[in-house]
């Protein structure tokens, strides 16, 4: 409809007379750039704890439309599944990415972004993912649209990028940002700028060794407290003892120790932001003929959470770092001066090391994963009279029966293992794959009402899921740390501390609003698709979240 100049003036006057709230802009229709951010292991608890302290990018983002307690609704809360959900709108049962790794029918350990049939063991790509992403959908609908993804982790970048990305980058120890021809184009136009970025970075590090852990602020320093995690005493100080000596020696750049601490430090998210900013500028993202998609996954919070827990000074320093990194990223995005839509969520939540968590809840306990699995194997060998370990690997949460067992023996192993597991005090529930497969979920069941069995159903794939799932007590930490750098805490369970994550939407002009509704991460892709002006060309599990008139009527 054409409006006369007078009508336009009247409309403008009416708008000006409205209270400020109504002036807040709806989400931009068909923005030129969608930025999808994942903060790895960013639990709703961590977000709530640090929300008042953010001063940079995270402060900007939480002052948009915020679902402080959103859900990765499924039960297998790991990195690869969680990232596969974010831009596909499907639960892991639909994406096929049910875990970081699974055993195939022949008993081969299969990494989620390994490439089937590829002889190069370093090949990485989305071939195991059964669905496409938001970036793929927009590229199909709109010629000229582009999709890029950046992360420290290959599995995060690849599963957010999808099947037809224009550039997919992750960090490789000793190399810097890299890609694989199976993940996306590996032409000089894609690899050249990464090579230049890496060369400049390593030259800078060679000239002056980097300070991987900054000095803690007063607020963070106040959290420094010694603990014994498992059999490993830590001082709780920043920098942590695991970082000591990482930049010593003339050839520190080649040392495994340095490469490890680059990841397990607030430095990693800064590098990820630097690389993403470089990408935005050189590709002039947002200045193409259609909607560009940039996915960025910040891994530092997860690395720090696993190795140092999420309740100490180290995580405090890491939260300041990821806040700054996102702030710089947003500045580069806004400098493009095009309509943008920004979304932030997480692949999964997490919990602190059991010993420190126990100080708060009097409950959390540590499970000696290896000893537990060995006990199960040994007891079943004796009970069933078999001369091999009945289960592959030593993960007592996800049990795969060794394919050497024939059908009859497999059934006996199943029955014996389930009975054995149900007698263990640290185990809360035990579920057989058949039981999980047969579980029904009433349409529209909100994520906070799903039973543990239903959560597991959302992670179930008949070819890839384990034969038996054991649900351990809430906030269990797995493994006994013995030496500096061992894992002290993690995630992966069906419990809410691993499922609840923030979901934030922000665009210039958004009016701040917190929403209590339990939105799901599967809702993100259909929501962003609607904002981009397209309908998902494939079925999705989530639904469009109304951020201000963006959803189809
Ligand atoms: Zn993790």
PDB file of C-alpha atoms and ligand atoms in Angstrom, residues 40-41 77-79 100 153 155 302-303 306 347-349 487 489-491, ligand 1:
ATOM      1  CA  UNK A  40      29.781 -23.871  25.425  1.00  0.00           C
ATOM      2  CA  UNK A  41      28.649 -25.162  28.869  1.00  0.00           C
ATOM      3  CA  UNK A  77      23.683 -33.230  27.092  1.00  0.00           C
ATOM      4  CA  UNK A  78      27.005 -33.175  25.257  1.00  0.00           C
ATOM      5  CA  UNK A  79      28.662 -30.644  22.948  1.00  0.00           C
ATOM      6  CA  UNK A 100      30.125 -36.663  20.909  1.00  0.00           C
ATOM      7  CA  UNK A 153      35.963 -26.948  18.423  1.00  0.00           C
ATOM      8  CA  UNK A 155      32.215 -30.306  16.220  1.00  0.00           C
ATOM      9  CA  UNK A 302      33.552 -25.479  28.714  1.00  0.00           C
ATOM     10  CA  UNK A 303      37.323 -26.035  28.783  1.00  0.00           C
ATOM     11  CA  UNK A 306      35.930 -29.316  32.831  1.00  0.00           C
ATOM     12  CA  UNK A 347      24.950 -26.448  23.756  1.00  0.00           C
ATOM     13  CA  UNK A 348      24.363 -27.727  27.308  1.00  0.00           C
ATOM     14  CA  UNK A 349      24.691 -26.676  30.931  1.00  0.00           C
ATOM     15  CA  UNK A 487      39.027 -33.320  34.333  1.00  0.00           C
ATOM     16  CA  UNK A 489      33.717 -31.687  36.396  1.00  0.00           C
ATOM     17  CA  UNK A 490      31.441 -32.128  33.424  1.00  0.00           C
ATOM     18  CA  UNK A 491      27.972 -32.539  31.988  1.00  0.00           C
TER      19      UNK A 491
HETATM   20 ZN1  LIG B   1      32.071 -30.163  27.698  1.00  0.00          ZN
END
